[in-house]
């Protein structure tokens, strides 16, 4: 299930298991997470984890709202994302509230991913965290089954670099690693835009 986050049209994904009702939410970027909360409740899901791909606010603005609604859910982020999320980007708040003094302080994660290729077991499957710095220093991709959630590292656009916390060389290394490591029929669920296969992305955008 995909929701398009408000404001910056980033993607929020809800991955759930029909049998166990367990669910994982990736990149809730709408401030109040209203649709995600309603979706979890309506479908009687149990929110196990909230995972954020990176520190940019359009990918995590709704985390705190979700965590207060579902206090048993655990937040997962990379260590660098945890550190850098503290310096939130005022641009988002200016756009939304026209208020330079608005502050959003992302909750501390329950699980901090420090090592490349760390994994947890969720619903009898591996959830693997692949460190992919480049678009931002704290970016990581998340692999669940044959789905790869890439945040802004792999999108059906030319990659976006802001020159402040992006590094093109790191990004090249990261996407090369993904290309070598994963089968080409892996389905990529990007942080913006429509899903596509890894081979499509390699052919069209790489
Ligand atoms: Zn970003």
Short mmCIF file of C-alpha atoms and ligand atoms in Angstrom, two decimals:
data_model
loop_
_atom_site.label_atom_id
_atom_site.label_comp_id
_atom_site.label_asym_id
_atom_site.label_seq_id
_atom_site.Cartn_x
_atom_site.Cartn_y
_atom_site.Cartn_z
CA UNK A 1 0.00 0.00 0.00
CA UNK A 2 1.41 3.38 -0.96
CA UNK A 3 0.42 6.80 0.32
CA UNK A 4 1.80 9.92 -1.27
CA UNK A 5 2.98 12.18 1.53
CA UNK A 6 1.67 15.70 1.65
CA UNK A 7 3.78 18.68 0.83
CA UNK A 8 6.69 17.08 -0.99
CA UNK A 9 4.85 14.12 -2.65
CA UNK A 10 7.29 11.62 -1.24
CA UNK A 11 6.08 8.03 -0.94
CA UNK A 12 5.08 6.32 2.29
CA UNK A 13 4.72 2.53 2.11
CA UNK A 14 2.75 0.23 4.37
CA UNK A 15 3.95 -3.37 4.08
CA UNK A 16 1.70 -5.86 5.79
CA UNK A 17 1.12 -9.57 6.11
CA UNK A 18 -2.47 -10.70 5.58
CA UNK A 19 -2.06 -13.70 7.85
CA UNK A 20 -0.27 -12.29 10.87
CA UNK A 21 -1.54 -8.69 10.43
CA UNK A 22 1.96 -7.46 11.24
CA UNK A 23 2.96 -4.33 9.39
CA UNK A 24 5.90 -2.07 8.71
CA UNK A 25 5.60 1.55 7.63
CA UNK A 26 8.41 3.06 5.60
CA UNK A 27 8.94 6.83 5.34
CA UNK A 28 5.84 8.40 6.86
CA UNK A 29 6.35 11.97 5.66
CA UNK A 30 2.97 13.57 6.28
CA UNK A 31 2.99 15.50 9.51
CA UNK A 32 0.03 13.81 11.22
CA UNK A 33 0.16 10.39 9.48
CA UNK A 34 -3.65 10.41 9.44
CA UNK A 35 -4.12 8.07 6.48
CA UNK A 36 -1.54 5.62 7.76
CA UNK A 37 -3.14 5.54 11.21
CA UNK A 38 -6.58 5.01 9.67
CA UNK A 39 -5.25 2.27 7.38
CA UNK A 40 -3.64 0.36 10.25
CA UNK A 41 -6.78 0.63 12.37
CA UNK A 42 -9.28 -0.17 9.61
CA UNK A 43 -7.37 -3.28 8.56
CA UNK A 44 -6.71 -4.36 12.16
CA UNK A 45 -2.98 -4.37 11.59
CA UNK A 46 -0.29 -4.39 14.22
CA UNK A 47 2.38 -1.82 13.51
CA UNK A 48 5.67 -3.53 14.35
CA UNK A 49 8.23 -1.17 12.84
CA UNK A 50 8.56 2.28 11.37
CA UNK A 51 11.61 2.54 9.14
CA UNK A 52 13.02 5.72 7.66
CA UNK A 53 15.28 5.66 4.63
CA UNK A 54 17.01 8.94 5.45
CA UNK A 55 17.02 12.14 7.42
CA UNK A 56 15.17 14.49 5.06
CA UNK A 57 11.96 15.70 6.63
CA UNK A 58 9.66 14.71 3.76
CA UNK A 59 10.52 11.09 4.67
CA UNK A 60 9.97 11.22 8.41
CA UNK A 61 7.75 14.11 9.41
CA UNK A 62 4.94 11.73 10.42
CA UNK A 63 7.04 9.44 12.62
CA UNK A 64 6.25 11.07 15.96
CA UNK A 65 2.49 11.07 15.27
CA UNK A 66 2.62 7.35 14.42
CA UNK A 67 4.65 6.54 17.50
CA UNK A 68 2.26 8.30 19.83
CA UNK A 69 -0.68 6.46 18.25
CA UNK A 70 1.12 3.08 18.27
CA UNK A 71 3.51 3.14 21.24
CA UNK A 72 4.61 -0.45 20.73
CA UNK A 73 5.98 0.24 17.25
CA UNK A 74 9.75 0.46 17.07
CA UNK A 75 11.51 3.13 15.04
CA UNK A 76 14.49 2.05 12.93
CA UNK A 77 17.01 4.37 11.30
CA UNK A 78 20.67 4.37 10.39
CA UNK A 79 23.08 5.87 12.92
CA UNK A 80 24.01 8.75 10.62
CA UNK A 81 20.36 9.43 9.90
CA UNK A 82 19.73 9.55 13.66
CA UNK A 83 22.48 12.11 14.12
CA UNK A 84 21.59 14.25 11.13
CA UNK A 85 17.83 14.26 11.62
CA UNK A 86 18.42 16.59 14.54
CA UNK A 87 19.28 19.32 12.06
CA UNK A 88 15.90 19.43 10.41
CA UNK A 89 15.53 21.31 7.22
CA UNK A 90 13.62 24.51 7.83
CA UNK A 91 12.59 24.65 4.21
CA UNK A 92 9.77 22.20 4.81
CA UNK A 93 8.31 24.22 7.63
CA UNK A 94 8.60 27.45 5.73
CA UNK A 95 6.72 25.90 2.84
CA UNK A 96 4.06 24.44 5.04
CA UNK A 97 3.62 26.97 7.79
CA UNK A 98 5.53 29.94 6.54
CA UNK A 99 6.98 29.81 10.02
CA UNK A 100 10.77 29.76 10.40
CA UNK A 101 10.39 29.02 14.12
CA UNK A 102 8.43 25.80 13.70
CA UNK A 103 10.40 22.85 15.02
CA UNK A 104 10.01 19.14 14.49
CA UNK A 105 12.37 17.00 16.52
CA UNK A 106 12.30 13.41 15.34
CA UNK A 107 11.99 10.85 18.14
CA UNK A 108 15.06 8.80 18.97
CA UNK A 109 15.06 5.46 17.13
CA UNK A 110 14.60 2.23 19.09
CA UNK A 111 16.86 0.34 16.72
CA UNK A 112 19.90 2.05 15.23
CA UNK A 113 21.50 0.44 12.20
CA UNK A 114 25.25 0.86 12.31
CA UNK A 115 26.50 -1.87 9.99
CA UNK A 116 25.89 -2.39 6.31
CA UNK A 117 23.75 -5.47 5.60
CA UNK A 118 22.34 -5.68 9.11
CA UNK A 119 19.09 -7.53 9.26
CA UNK A 120 16.17 -8.34 11.47
CA UNK A 121 13.61 -11.10 11.11
CA UNK A 122 10.05 -9.91 10.65
CA UNK A 123 7.14 -12.23 9.84
CA UNK A 124 9.56 -15.06 9.13
CA UNK A 125 11.43 -13.09 6.53
CA UNK A 126 14.65 -11.17 6.49
CA UNK A 127 14.54 -7.41 6.47
CA UNK A 128 17.96 -6.26 5.29
CA UNK A 129 19.36 -2.76 5.71
CA UNK A 130 21.78 -1.71 2.99
CA UNK A 131 23.83 1.41 3.64
CA UNK A 132 23.66 3.66 0.58
CA UNK A 133 25.15 7.08 1.37
CA UNK A 134 25.13 9.60 -1.47
CA UNK A 135 21.79 11.36 -1.80
CA UNK A 136 22.27 12.09 1.91
CA UNK A 137 24.92 10.88 4.34
CA UNK A 138 22.47 8.77 6.32
CA UNK A 139 20.62 7.08 3.42
CA UNK A 140 19.90 3.38 3.50
CA UNK A 141 17.80 1.00 1.39
CA UNK A 142 15.57 -1.63 2.95
CA UNK A 143 15.02 -5.02 1.38
CA UNK A 144 11.97 -7.04 2.36
CA UNK A 145 11.57 -10.19 0.26
CA UNK A 146 11.98 -9.13 -3.39
CA UNK A 147 10.98 -5.54 -2.61
CA UNK A 148 13.61 -2.86 -2.25
CA UNK A 149 12.68 0.44 -0.64
CA UNK A 150 15.20 2.96 -1.82
CA UNK A 151 14.18 6.36 -0.49
CA UNK A 152 15.82 9.00 -2.66
CA UNK A 153 18.82 6.83 -3.55
CA UNK A 154 17.10 5.19 -6.55
CA UNK A 155 14.16 7.03 -8.10
CA UNK A 156 12.66 7.11 -11.59
CA UNK A 157 14.34 10.47 -12.08
CA UNK A 158 17.84 11.74 -12.32
CA UNK A 159 19.32 11.55 -8.83
CA UNK A 160 18.92 14.64 -6.72
CA UNK A 161 21.90 16.21 -4.99
CA UNK A 162 21.69 19.30 -2.87
CA UNK A 163 25.41 19.94 -2.50
CA UNK A 164 25.04 20.30 1.23
CA UNK A 165 24.70 16.77 2.50
CA UNK A 166 25.00 14.86 -0.78
CA UNK A 167 28.01 13.25 -2.36
CA UNK A 168 27.98 12.07 -5.97
CA UNK A 169 30.95 9.70 -5.61
CA UNK A 170 29.38 8.01 -2.60
CA UNK A 171 26.10 7.71 -4.51
CA UNK A 172 27.88 6.06 -7.48
CA UNK A 173 29.48 3.54 -5.14
CA UNK A 174 26.16 2.87 -3.42
CA UNK A 175 24.12 2.24 -6.57
CA UNK A 176 26.91 0.12 -8.05
CA UNK A 177 26.74 -2.03 -4.95
CA UNK A 178 22.96 -2.38 -5.29
CA UNK A 179 23.29 -3.26 -8.99
CA UNK A 180 25.90 -5.95 -8.29
CA UNK A 181 24.24 -7.42 -5.27
CA UNK A 182 20.58 -7.71 -6.17
CA UNK A 183 18.80 -9.57 -8.98
CA UNK A 184 17.60 -7.36 -11.83
CA UNK A 185 13.96 -8.33 -11.28
CA UNK A 186 14.05 -6.80 -7.81
CA UNK A 187 11.16 -4.35 -7.54
CA UNK A 188 12.26 -0.89 -6.52
CA UNK A 189 9.86 1.18 -4.41
CA UNK A 190 11.31 4.67 -4.65
CA UNK A 191 10.94 7.63 -2.32
CA UNK A 192 9.24 9.61 -5.08
CA UNK A 193 7.40 8.42 -8.19
CA UNK A 194 6.22 5.00 -9.35
CA UNK A 195 7.76 1.61 -8.63
CA UNK A 196 9.97 0.01 -11.26
CA UNK A 197 12.27 -2.99 -11.63
CA UNK A 198 15.95 -2.65 -10.93
CA UNK A 199 16.71 -3.54 -14.56
CA UNK A 200 14.37 -0.80 -15.83
CA UNK A 201 16.12 1.70 -13.63
CA UNK A 202 19.56 0.56 -14.74
CA UNK A 203 18.55 0.89 -18.40
CA UNK A 204 16.73 4.21 -18.20
CA UNK A 205 18.30 6.29 -15.51
CA UNK A 206 21.71 4.97 -14.75
ZN1 LIG B 1 15.90 13.18 0.41
#
